[in-house]
mmCIF file of C-alpha atoms and ligand atoms in Angstrom:
data_model
loop_
_atom_site.group_PDB
_atom_site.id
_atom_site.type_symbol
_atom_site.label_atom_id
_atom_site.label_comp_id
_atom_site.label_asym_id
_atom_site.label_seq_id
_atom_site.Cartn_x
_atom_site.Cartn_y
_atom_site.Cartn_z
ATOM 1 C CA MET A 91 0.000 0.000 0.000
ATOM 2 C CA LEU A 92 1.436 3.375 -1.037
ATOM 3 C CA ASP A 93 -0.304 6.659 -0.248
ATOM 4 C CA GLY A 94 -3.542 4.761 0.414
ATOM 5 C CA LYS A 95 -3.521 2.927 -2.937
ATOM 6 C CA LYS A 96 -2.980 -0.801 -3.383
ATOM 7 C CA THR A 97 0.370 -1.460 -5.012
ATOM 8 C CA LEU A 98 1.769 -4.035 -7.351
ATOM 9 C CA PHE A 99 5.313 -4.907 -8.414
ATOM 10 C CA SER A 100 6.684 -7.314 -10.971
ATOM 11 C CA GLY A 101 9.753 -7.667 -13.122
ATOM 12 C CA MET A 102 11.534 -9.685 -15.746
ATOM 13 C CA GLN A 103 15.141 -10.433 -16.455
ATOM 14 C CA ALA A 104 16.769 -9.273 -19.645
ATOM 15 C CA THR A 105 18.889 -12.388 -20.009
ATOM 16 C CA GLY A 106 17.429 -13.131 -23.448
ATOM 17 C CA THR A 107 14.475 -11.976 -25.488
ATOM 18 C CA ILE A 108 11.372 -12.933 -23.557
ATOM 19 C CA THR A 109 9.370 -15.980 -24.564
ATOM 20 C CA LEU A 110 5.752 -16.838 -25.032
ATOM 21 C CA GLY A 111 6.004 -18.337 -21.505
ATOM 22 C CA ASN A 112 6.951 -14.945 -20.027
ATOM 23 C CA TYR A 113 4.149 -13.332 -22.004
ATOM 24 C CA LEU A 114 1.365 -15.756 -21.112
ATOM 25 C CA GLY A 115 2.559 -16.405 -17.550
ATOM 26 C CA ALA A 116 3.196 -12.773 -16.624
ATOM 27 C CA LEU A 117 3.127 -9.853 -19.066
ATOM 28 C CA LYS A 118 -0.320 -10.597 -20.500
ATOM 29 C CA ASN A 119 -1.749 -10.681 -16.967
ATOM 30 C CA TRP A 120 -0.197 -7.310 -16.178
ATOM 31 C CA LEU A 121 -2.399 -5.452 -18.638
ATOM 32 C CA ASP A 122 -5.427 -3.792 -17.046
ATOM 33 C CA LEU A 123 -4.168 -4.134 -13.472
ATOM 34 C CA ASP A 124 -3.482 -0.386 -13.418
ATOM 35 C CA LYS A 125 -7.198 0.218 -12.845
ATOM 36 C CA GLU A 126 -6.950 -1.331 -9.418
ATOM 37 C CA TYR A 127 -3.305 -0.900 -8.436
ATOM 38 C CA GLU A 128 -0.431 1.532 -8.473
ATOM 39 C CA CYS A 129 1.805 -0.583 -10.747
ATOM 40 C CA PHE A 130 5.595 -0.851 -10.893
ATOM 41 C CA TYR A 131 7.184 -3.003 -13.609
ATOM 42 C CA SER A 132 10.926 -3.211 -13.640
ATOM 43 C CA VAL A 133 13.532 -4.501 -16.047
ATOM 44 C CA VAL A 134 15.548 -6.244 -13.363
ATOM 45 C CA ASP A 135 19.063 -5.792 -14.685
ATOM 46 C CA LEU A 136 20.711 -6.161 -11.261
ATOM 47 C CA HIS A 137 19.415 -9.726 -11.254
ATOM 48 C CA SER A 138 20.737 -10.377 -14.749
ATOM 49 C CA ILE A 139 24.410 -10.102 -13.809
ATOM 50 C CA THR A 140 24.142 -13.123 -11.496
ATOM 51 C CA VAL A 141 25.098 -14.950 -14.685
ATOM 52 C CA ARG A 142 27.847 -13.540 -16.898
ATOM 53 C CA GLN A 143 26.564 -11.050 -19.497
ATOM 54 C CA ASP A 144 28.092 -9.266 -22.430
ATOM 55 C CA PRO A 145 27.645 -5.565 -21.466
ATOM 56 C CA ALA A 146 26.546 -4.297 -24.891
ATOM 57 C CA GLU A 147 24.207 -7.228 -25.329
ATOM 58 C CA LEU A 148 22.688 -6.739 -21.857
ATOM 59 C CA ARG A 149 22.076 -3.051 -22.566
ATOM 60 C CA LYS A 150 20.342 -3.903 -25.829
ATOM 61 C CA ARG A 151 18.205 -6.683 -24.393
ATOM 62 C CA ALA A 152 17.207 -4.584 -21.414
ATOM 63 C CA ARG A 153 16.016 -1.755 -23.662
ATOM 64 C CA ASN A 154 14.188 -4.234 -25.890
ATOM 65 C CA LEU A 155 12.491 -5.702 -22.836
ATOM 66 C CA LEU A 156 11.404 -2.268 -21.660
ATOM 67 C CA MET A 157 10.001 -1.578 -25.140
ATOM 68 C CA LEU A 158 8.202 -4.928 -25.111
ATOM 69 C CA TYR A 159 6.481 -3.948 -21.859
ATOM 70 C CA LEU A 160 5.214 -0.850 -23.676
ATOM 71 C CA ALA A 161 4.444 -2.670 -26.925
ATOM 72 C CA ALA A 162 2.385 -5.294 -25.085
ATOM 73 C CA GLY A 163 0.106 -2.488 -23.938
ATOM 74 C CA LEU A 164 1.319 -1.142 -20.602
ATOM 75 C CA ASP A 165 0.534 2.565 -20.539
ATOM 76 C CA PRO A 166 3.609 4.395 -19.166
ATOM 77 C CA GLU A 167 1.425 7.163 -17.768
ATOM 78 C CA LYS A 168 -0.371 4.664 -15.551
ATOM 79 C CA ASN A 169 2.380 2.072 -14.991
ATOM 80 C CA CYS A 170 5.826 2.873 -13.684
ATOM 81 C CA ILE A 171 8.172 1.111 -16.113
ATOM 82 C CA TYR A 172 11.846 1.465 -15.227
ATOM 83 C CA TYR A 173 15.284 -0.122 -15.004
ATOM 84 C CA GLN A 174 16.144 -1.590 -11.618
ATOM 85 C CA SER A 175 19.700 -0.211 -11.939
ATOM 86 C CA HIS A 176 18.300 3.343 -12.022
ATOM 87 C CA VAL A 177 16.914 2.944 -8.507
ATOM 88 C CA SER A 178 19.789 2.265 -6.125
ATOM 89 C CA ALA A 179 17.410 1.654 -3.211
ATOM 90 C CA HIS A 180 16.901 -1.898 -4.563
ATOM 91 C CA ALA A 181 20.520 -2.771 -3.764
ATOM 92 C CA GLU A 182 20.500 -0.864 -0.472
ATOM 93 C CA LEU A 183 17.387 -2.586 0.842
ATOM 94 C CA GLY A 184 18.725 -5.876 -0.544
ATOM 95 C CA TRP A 185 21.780 -5.519 1.709
ATOM 96 C CA ILE A 186 19.694 -4.814 4.791
ATOM 97 C CA LEU A 187 17.408 -7.777 4.090
ATOM 98 C CA ASN A 188 20.453 -10.038 3.614
ATOM 99 C CA CYS A 189 20.987 -9.539 7.321
ATOM 100 C CA PHE A 190 17.463 -10.820 8.010
ATOM 101 C CA THR A 191 17.634 -13.925 5.816
ATOM 102 C CA TYR A 192 19.028 -17.273 6.889
ATOM 103 C CA MET A 193 21.374 -19.365 4.791
ATOM 104 C CA GLY A 194 19.167 -22.356 5.587
ATOM 105 C CA GLU A 195 16.296 -20.620 3.784
ATOM 106 C CA LEU A 196 18.402 -19.787 0.744
ATOM 107 C CA ASN A 197 19.736 -23.350 0.600
ATOM 108 C CA ARG A 198 16.210 -24.538 -0.095
ATOM 109 C CA MET A 199 15.659 -22.377 -3.200
ATOM 110 C CA THR A 200 15.149 -24.649 -6.192
ATOM 111 C CA GLN A 201 15.977 -21.943 -8.739
ATOM 112 C CA PHE A 202 19.406 -21.480 -7.125
ATOM 113 C CA LYS A 203 20.041 -25.204 -7.301
ATOM 114 C CA ASP A 204 19.019 -25.293 -10.979
ATOM 115 C CA LYS A 205 21.081 -22.258 -11.939
ATOM 116 C CA ALA A 206 24.109 -23.414 -9.937
ATOM 117 C CA ALA A 207 23.989 -26.736 -11.786
ATOM 118 C CA LYS A 208 23.785 -24.916 -15.112
ATOM 119 C CA HIS A 209 26.562 -22.408 -14.354
ATOM 120 C CA ALA A 210 28.882 -24.610 -12.312
ATOM 121 C CA ASP A 211 31.878 -22.427 -13.240
ATOM 122 C CA ASN A 212 30.275 -19.288 -11.750
ATOM 123 C CA ILE A 213 28.323 -20.050 -8.580
ATOM 124 C CA ASN A 214 28.633 -16.534 -7.198
ATOM 125 C CA ALA A 215 27.191 -15.048 -4.003
ATOM 126 C CA GLY A 216 24.766 -12.934 -6.042
ATOM 127 C CA LEU A 217 23.174 -16.031 -7.492
ATOM 128 C CA TYR A 218 22.767 -17.328 -3.964
ATOM 129 C CA THR A 219 21.256 -14.164 -2.485
ATOM 130 C CA TYR A 220 19.147 -13.463 -5.577
ATOM 131 C CA PRO A 221 15.867 -14.136 -3.698
ATOM 132 C CA VAL A 222 16.779 -11.475 -1.129
ATOM 133 C CA LEU A 223 17.165 -8.846 -3.842
ATOM 134 C CA MET A 224 13.857 -9.995 -5.241
ATOM 135 C CA ALA A 225 12.294 -9.552 -1.796
ATOM 136 C CA ALA A 226 13.756 -6.030 -1.706
ATOM 137 C CA ASP A 227 12.212 -5.244 -5.133
ATOM 138 C CA ILE A 228 8.782 -6.205 -3.904
ATOM 139 C CA LEU A 229 8.931 -4.765 -0.374
ATOM 140 C CA LEU A 230 10.416 -1.460 -1.497
ATOM 141 C CA PHE A 231 7.082 -0.565 -3.074
ATOM 142 C CA GLN A 232 4.959 -1.936 -0.232
ATOM 143 C CA SER A 233 3.424 -4.253 -2.819
ATOM 144 C CA ASP A 234 0.132 -5.923 -2.054
ATOM 145 C CA VAL A 235 0.268 -8.160 -5.095
ATOM 146 C CA VAL A 236 2.972 -9.665 -7.323
ATOM 147 C CA PRO A 237 1.794 -11.092 -10.667
ATOM 148 C CA VAL A 238 4.198 -13.877 -11.717
ATOM 149 C CA GLY A 239 4.324 -17.334 -13.261
ATOM 150 C CA ALA A 240 4.212 -20.449 -11.086
ATOM 151 C CA ASP A 241 8.023 -20.799 -11.036
ATOM 152 C CA GLN A 242 8.331 -17.696 -8.818
ATOM 153 C CA LYS A 243 6.085 -18.988 -6.046
ATOM 154 C CA GLN A 244 8.933 -20.095 -3.802
ATOM 155 C CA HIS A 245 10.566 -16.669 -4.111
ATOM 156 C CA LEU A 246 7.299 -15.055 -3.064
ATOM 157 C CA GLU A 247 7.135 -17.299 -0.017
ATOM 158 C CA ILE A 248 10.619 -16.318 1.148
ATOM 159 C CA THR A 249 9.732 -12.651 0.545
ATOM 160 C CA ARG A 250 6.762 -13.014 2.872
ATOM 161 C CA ASP A 251 8.902 -14.790 5.479
ATOM 162 C CA ILE A 252 11.549 -12.055 5.406
ATOM 163 C CA ALA A 253 8.890 -9.311 5.622
ATOM 164 C CA ASN A 254 7.110 -10.988 8.521
ATOM 165 C CA ARG A 255 10.397 -11.466 10.357
ATOM 166 C CA PHE A 256 11.331 -7.813 9.899
ATOM 167 C CA ASN A 257 7.873 -6.624 10.953
ATOM 168 C CA ALA A 258 7.957 -8.844 14.052
ATOM 169 C CA ILE A 259 11.103 -7.043 15.194
ATOM 170 C CA TYR A 260 10.413 -3.449 14.116
ATOM 171 C CA GLY A 261 6.631 -3.105 13.855
ATOM 172 C CA ASP A 262 4.527 -2.744 10.742
ATOM 173 C CA VAL A 263 7.159 -1.669 8.227
ATOM 174 C CA PHE A 264 6.343 -3.789 5.173
ATOM 175 C CA THR A 265 3.097 -4.725 3.468
ATOM 176 C CA ILE A 266 2.976 -8.532 3.178
ATOM 177 C CA PRO A 267 2.632 -9.331 -0.548
ATOM 178 C CA GLU A 268 0.432 -11.976 -2.145
ATOM 179 C CA PRO A 269 1.411 -13.779 -5.336
ATOM 180 C CA TYR A 270 -1.012 -13.408 -8.248
ATOM 181 C CA ILE A 271 -0.637 -16.406 -10.501
ATOM 182 C CA GLY A 272 -2.912 -16.596 -13.548
ATOM 183 C CA LYS A 273 -5.286 -19.581 -13.715
ATOM 184 C CA GLN A 274 -3.941 -20.427 -17.141
ATOM 185 C CA GLY A 275 -0.538 -19.984 -18.711
ATOM 186 C CA ALA A 276 1.227 -19.960 -15.343
ATOM 187 C CA LYS A 277 3.575 -22.640 -16.608
ATOM 188 C CA ILE A 278 4.153 -22.856 -20.346
ATOM 189 C CA MET A 279 6.365 -25.790 -21.222
ATOM 190 C CA SER A 280 9.165 -26.238 -23.751
ATOM 191 C CA LEU A 281 7.980 -27.218 -27.236
ATOM 192 C CA GLN A 282 10.787 -29.772 -27.467
ATOM 193 C CA ASP A 283 10.581 -31.248 -23.975
ATOM 194 C CA PRO A 284 7.130 -30.612 -22.503
ATOM 195 C CA THR A 285 8.242 -31.761 -19.052
ATOM 196 C CA LYS A 286 10.537 -28.687 -18.811
ATOM 197 C CA LYS A 287 9.375 -25.050 -18.622
ATOM 198 C CA MET A 288 9.802 -22.837 -21.674
ATOM 199 C CA SER A 289 12.854 -20.702 -20.946
ATOM 200 C CA LYS A 290 14.667 -17.742 -22.541
ATOM 201 C CA SER A 291 17.974 -19.465 -21.935
ATOM 202 C CA ASP A 292 17.119 -22.797 -23.608
ATOM 203 C CA GLU A 293 19.904 -23.760 -25.992
ATOM 204 C CA ASN A 294 17.513 -25.405 -28.448
ATOM 205 C CA PRO A 295 15.944 -22.572 -30.499
ATOM 206 C CA ASN A 296 12.949 -24.759 -31.357
ATOM 207 C CA ALA A 297 12.048 -25.154 -27.682
ATOM 208 C CA SER A 298 10.776 -21.595 -27.187
ATOM 209 C CA ILE A 299 8.701 -19.057 -29.047
ATOM 210 C CA ILE A 300 10.535 -15.756 -28.755
ATOM 211 C CA LEU A 301 8.197 -12.761 -28.629
ATOM 212 C CA LEU A 302 9.877 -11.246 -31.692
ATOM 213 C CA ASP A 303 9.807 -14.439 -33.809
ATOM 214 C CA ASP A 304 8.195 -13.810 -37.215
ATOM 215 C CA THR A 305 5.072 -15.645 -38.355
ATOM 216 C CA ASP A 306 6.903 -18.296 -40.403
ATOM 217 C CA THR A 307 9.266 -19.099 -37.543
ATOM 218 C CA ILE A 308 6.396 -19.376 -35.068
ATOM 219 C CA ILE A 309 4.437 -21.722 -37.321
ATOM 220 C CA ARG A 310 7.523 -23.822 -38.057
ATOM 221 C CA LYS A 311 8.332 -24.175 -34.346
ATOM 222 C CA PHE A 312 4.791 -25.288 -33.533
ATOM 223 C CA LYS A 313 4.835 -27.776 -36.405
ATOM 224 C CA ARG A 314 7.975 -29.318 -34.886
ATOM 225 C CA ALA A 315 6.574 -29.378 -31.351
ATOM 226 C CA VAL A 316 7.017 -32.726 -29.619
ATOM 227 C CA THR A 317 3.684 -34.486 -29.016
ATOM 228 C CA ASP A 318 2.603 -38.148 -28.763
ATOM 229 C CA SER A 319 1.392 -40.845 -31.099
ATOM 230 C CA GLU A 320 -2.282 -40.945 -30.093
ATOM 231 C CA ALA A 321 -3.286 -38.276 -32.645
ATOM 232 C CA ILE A 322 -6.312 -37.129 -30.604
ATOM 233 C CA VAL A 323 -6.479 -33.529 -29.355
ATOM 234 C CA ARG A 324 -7.303 -34.219 -25.728
ATOM 235 C CA TYR A 325 -6.125 -32.614 -22.476
ATOM 236 C CA SER A 326 -4.470 -35.128 -20.182
ATOM 237 C CA ASP A 327 -1.528 -35.335 -17.782
ATOM 238 C CA ASP A 328 -0.093 -38.216 -19.775
ATOM 239 C CA LYS A 329 -0.101 -36.079 -22.925
ATOM 240 C CA PRO A 330 2.153 -33.182 -21.811
ATOM 241 C CA GLY A 331 2.999 -31.982 -25.336
ATOM 242 C CA ILE A 332 -0.592 -31.692 -26.593
ATOM 243 C CA SER A 333 -1.798 -30.406 -23.237
ATOM 244 C CA ASN A 334 0.807 -27.633 -23.379
ATOM 245 C CA LEU A 335 -0.325 -26.659 -26.885
ATOM 246 C CA MET A 336 -3.931 -26.683 -25.678
ATOM 247 C CA THR A 337 -2.986 -24.394 -22.782
ATOM 248 C CA ILE A 338 -1.315 -21.987 -25.204
ATOM 249 C CA TYR A 339 -4.308 -22.077 -27.569
ATOM 250 C CA SER A 340 -6.746 -21.655 -24.716
ATOM 251 C CA THR A 341 -4.836 -18.739 -23.144
ATOM 252 C CA MET A 342 -4.589 -16.968 -26.504
ATOM 253 C CA THR A 343 -8.239 -17.486 -27.541
ATOM 254 C CA GLY A 344 -10.115 -17.736 -24.240
ATOM 255 C CA LYS A 345 -11.597 -21.088 -25.357
ATOM 256 C CA THR A 346 -11.955 -23.869 -22.783
ATOM 257 C CA TYR A 347 -10.280 -27.261 -23.171
ATOM 258 C CA GLU A 348 -13.669 -28.870 -23.949
ATOM 259 C CA GLU A 349 -14.306 -26.342 -26.700
ATOM 260 C CA ILE A 350 -10.877 -27.014 -28.177
ATOM 261 C CA GLU A 351 -11.429 -30.797 -28.032
ATOM 262 C CA ARG A 352 -14.702 -30.326 -29.907
ATOM 263 C CA GLU A 353 -13.171 -27.955 -32.444
ATOM 264 C CA PHE A 354 -10.459 -30.469 -33.346
ATOM 265 C CA ASP A 355 -12.529 -33.628 -33.025
ATOM 266 C CA GLY A 356 -11.599 -35.931 -35.901
ATOM 267 C CA LYS A 357 -8.725 -33.696 -36.990
ATOM 268 C CA GLY A 358 -5.045 -34.617 -36.742
ATOM 269 C CA TYR A 359 -2.196 -32.975 -34.856
ATOM 270 C CA GLY A 360 -1.038 -31.251 -38.065
ATOM 271 C CA ASP A 361 -4.213 -29.137 -38.239
ATOM 272 C CA PHE A 362 -4.096 -28.380 -34.533
ATOM 273 C CA LYS A 363 -0.435 -27.364 -34.519
ATOM 274 C CA LEU A 364 -1.033 -25.047 -37.470
ATOM 275 C CA ALA A 365 -4.016 -23.464 -35.701
ATOM 276 C CA VAL A 366 -1.967 -22.879 -32.537
ATOM 277 C CA GLY A 367 0.849 -21.369 -34.605
ATOM 278 C CA GLU A 368 -1.539 -19.031 -36.402
ATOM 279 C CA VAL A 369 -3.294 -17.896 -33.249
ATOM 280 C CA VAL A 370 0.029 -17.139 -31.562
ATOM 281 C CA ALA A 371 1.512 -15.402 -34.624
ATOM 282 C CA ASN A 372 -1.611 -13.253 -35.077
ATOM 283 C CA GLY A 373 -1.701 -12.436 -31.360
ATOM 284 C CA LEU A 374 1.940 -11.360 -31.264
ATOM 285 C CA LYS A 375 1.923 -9.405 -34.544
ATOM 286 C CA PRO A 376 0.469 -6.131 -33.155
ATOM 287 C CA ILE A 377 2.959 -6.259 -30.261
ATOM 288 C CA GLN A 378 5.827 -6.743 -32.701
ATOM 289 C CA ASP A 379 4.630 -3.912 -34.952
ATOM 290 C CA ARG A 380 4.410 -1.561 -31.998
ATOM 291 C CA PHE A 381 7.826 -2.726 -30.777
ATOM 292 C CA TYR A 382 9.483 -1.853 -34.102
ATOM 293 C CA GLU A 383 7.730 1.537 -34.121
ATOM 294 C CA LEU A 384 9.016 2.265 -30.609
ATOM 295 C CA SER A 385 12.529 1.189 -31.635
ATOM 296 C CA LYS A 386 12.546 4.153 -34.029
ATOM 297 C CA ASP A 387 11.403 6.666 -31.421
ATOM 298 C CA LYS A 388 14.411 7.024 -29.155
ATOM 299 C CA ALA A 389 13.362 10.340 -27.618
ATOM 300 C CA TYR A 390 9.924 9.042 -26.615
ATOM 301 C CA VAL A 391 11.316 5.910 -24.956
ATOM 302 C CA ASP A 392 14.116 7.885 -23.245
ATOM 303 C CA GLY A 393 11.513 10.241 -21.806
ATOM 304 C CA ILE A 394 9.581 7.347 -20.320
ATOM 305 C CA ILE A 395 12.750 5.851 -18.847
ATOM 306 C CA LYS A 396 13.682 9.127 -17.182
ATOM 307 C CA ASN A 397 10.257 10.097 -15.821
ATOM 308 C CA ASN A 398 9.440 6.671 -14.518
ATOM 309 C CA ALA A 399 12.831 6.215 -12.849
ATOM 310 C CA GLU A 400 12.183 9.450 -10.953
ATOM 311 C CA LYS A 401 8.804 8.218 -9.798
ATOM 312 C CA ALA A 402 10.186 4.804 -8.773
ATOM 313 C CA ASN A 403 13.033 6.503 -6.920
ATOM 314 C CA TYR A 404 10.658 8.720 -5.012
ATOM 315 C CA TYR A 405 8.618 5.818 -3.620
ATOM 316 C CA ALA A 406 11.596 3.500 -3.153
ATOM 317 C CA ARG A 407 13.535 6.043 -1.100
ATOM 318 C CA LYS A 408 10.529 6.626 1.113
ATOM 319 C CA THR A 409 10.439 2.966 2.157
ATOM 320 C CA LEU A 410 14.220 2.736 2.362
ATOM 321 C CA ARG A 411 14.417 5.739 4.695
ATOM 322 C CA LYS A 412 11.807 4.203 6.955
ATOM 323 C CA VAL A 413 13.767 0.928 7.101
ATOM 324 C CA GLN A 414 17.085 2.702 7.700
ATOM 325 C CA LYS A 415 15.588 4.553 10.662
ATOM 326 C CA LYS A 416 14.158 1.343 12.109
ATOM 327 C CA VAL A 417 17.482 -0.497 12.023
ATOM 328 C CA GLY A 418 19.300 2.472 13.591
ATOM 329 C CA PHE A 419 21.085 4.286 10.752
ATOM 330 C CA PRO A 420 21.502 8.016 11.517
ATOM 331 C CA GLU A 421 19.896 10.862 9.598
ATOM 332 C CA MET A 422 22.282 13.004 7.569
ATOM 333 C CA PRO A 423 22.785 16.201 9.676
ATOM 334 C CA ARG A 424 21.182 19.204 7.970
HETATM 335 P P1 TYM B 590 11.945 -14.316 -15.298
HETATM 336 O O1 TYM B 590 12.637 -13.188 -16.001
HETATM 337 O O2 TYM B 590 12.582 -15.647 -15.339
HETATM 338 O O3 TYM B 590 10.486 -14.452 -15.840
HETATM 339 C C1 TYM B 590 9.612 -13.332 -15.937
HETATM 340 C C2 TYM B 590 8.198 -13.754 -15.627
HETATM 341 O O4 TYM B 590 7.773 -14.788 -16.535
HETATM 342 C C3 TYM B 590 7.289 -15.915 -15.805
HETATM 343 N N1 TYM B 590 7.655 -17.134 -16.562
HETATM 344 C C4 TYM B 590 6.794 -18.029 -17.020
HETATM 345 N N2 TYM B 590 5.457 -18.129 -16.929
HETATM 346 C C5 TYM B 590 4.860 -19.175 -17.524
HETATM 347 N N3 TYM B 590 5.521 -20.141 -18.197
HETATM 348 C C6 TYM B 590 6.865 -20.093 -18.317
HETATM 349 N N4 TYM B 590 7.516 -21.035 -19.002
HETATM 350 C C7 TYM B 590 7.560 -19.009 -17.710
HETATM 351 N N5 TYM B 590 8.860 -18.649 -17.636
HETATM 352 C C8 TYM B 590 8.910 -17.499 -16.924
HETATM 353 C C9 TYM B 590 7.999 -15.842 -14.460
HETATM 354 O O5 TYM B 590 7.282 -16.528 -13.460
HETATM 355 C C10 TYM B 590 8.033 -14.345 -14.211
HETATM 356 O O6 TYM B 590 6.809 -13.895 -13.683
HETATM 357 N N6 TYM B 590 13.105 -13.582 -10.525
HETATM 358 C C11 TYM B 590 12.234 -13.143 -11.594
HETATM 359 C C12 TYM B 590 12.346 -11.648 -11.882
HETATM 360 C C13 TYM B 590 12.124 -10.783 -10.708
HETATM 361 C C14 TYM B 590 10.874 -10.523 -10.091
HETATM 362 C C15 TYM B 590 11.155 -9.654 -9.011
HETATM 363 C C16 TYM B 590 9.558 -10.942 -10.365
HETATM 364 C C17 TYM B 590 13.064 -10.110 -10.004
HETATM 365 N N7 TYM B 590 12.476 -9.433 -9.007
HETATM 366 C C18 TYM B 590 10.132 -9.199 -8.184
HETATM 367 C C19 TYM B 590 8.549 -10.468 -9.523
HETATM 368 C C20 TYM B 590 8.830 -9.618 -8.445
HETATM 369 C C21 TYM B 590 12.628 -13.888 -12.846
HETATM 370 O O7 TYM B 590 13.735 -14.340 -13.005
HETATM 371 O O8 TYM B 590 11.660 -13.914 -13.790
#
């Protein structure tokens, strides 16, 4: 809660171009929430350097991600869209919260275990304390709600634990946030291995639909999607490939699984895969068009970056100052 208004925070990493999973699990659910909440959406570049990045590439991807937020339909007048690195309070609160987080808690984080296994040559302390920085992101804005995909649930739980611990010592400092996980699309799976989540960092380019993929690429990737040999479009736990495609189709069209089963009754997987590809390509096209328009308007995007960073800084520093006072840091003498 900020200034009497319910608040919301979410963010994405710019470690690659975002996927259809990021879109359906998070970004698509962000649209319209500005009616009810004061919304903050960050490009979380501090988180990105927990794995090694090429600086020029990171800068480019981060700007593209910010433009994709806008292109997807977030109105920058009503949503505060900014780079995490422009608001130093994230790192400052992150440090303080590190001192209120136990190693035992961090040891349980599955995302750390996964990433450590993947980047065995660079298991740095930042990767380990990543969830604490994420807690700082959320608590800095006194967020009531955090719209994310299902994979972030554990990070939301530790955020709540840290906030409750801090509040138990110092009084009501932080709003305790709730996760907001969409009913559908919360976990979009890889097109090549439907037991694994679709991920920006997948090495197999056919595994993920990238938000900027062109129509032909999208259709080709869906055609190659791994399914099963039953050849009946039916939602079932033992048909993860088809079920994933049905989830994508359903989330894009609003049709229920029963409606989709009826629509493709008697038809083969070829027809269904083509239909999914077309629905996704048509759904992403306006976002892509807007993205390329924005790419040409440097001054407009720069203006948004500057204004929104100022707004984010204003609110972030307010919470940070409150926390600093509570833990006993002195005021700067006037
Ligand atoms: P990131 O960048 O991995 O993903 C961004 C958002 O996309 C969701 N998501 C998915 N949803 C459905 N299916 C998938 N296959 C899929 N893959 C990703 C994620 O759940 C997320 O909502 N740690 C976060 C970034 C972050 C953050 C925060 C989020 C940093 N601070 C504070 C919320 C609040 C991350 O790495 O997300």
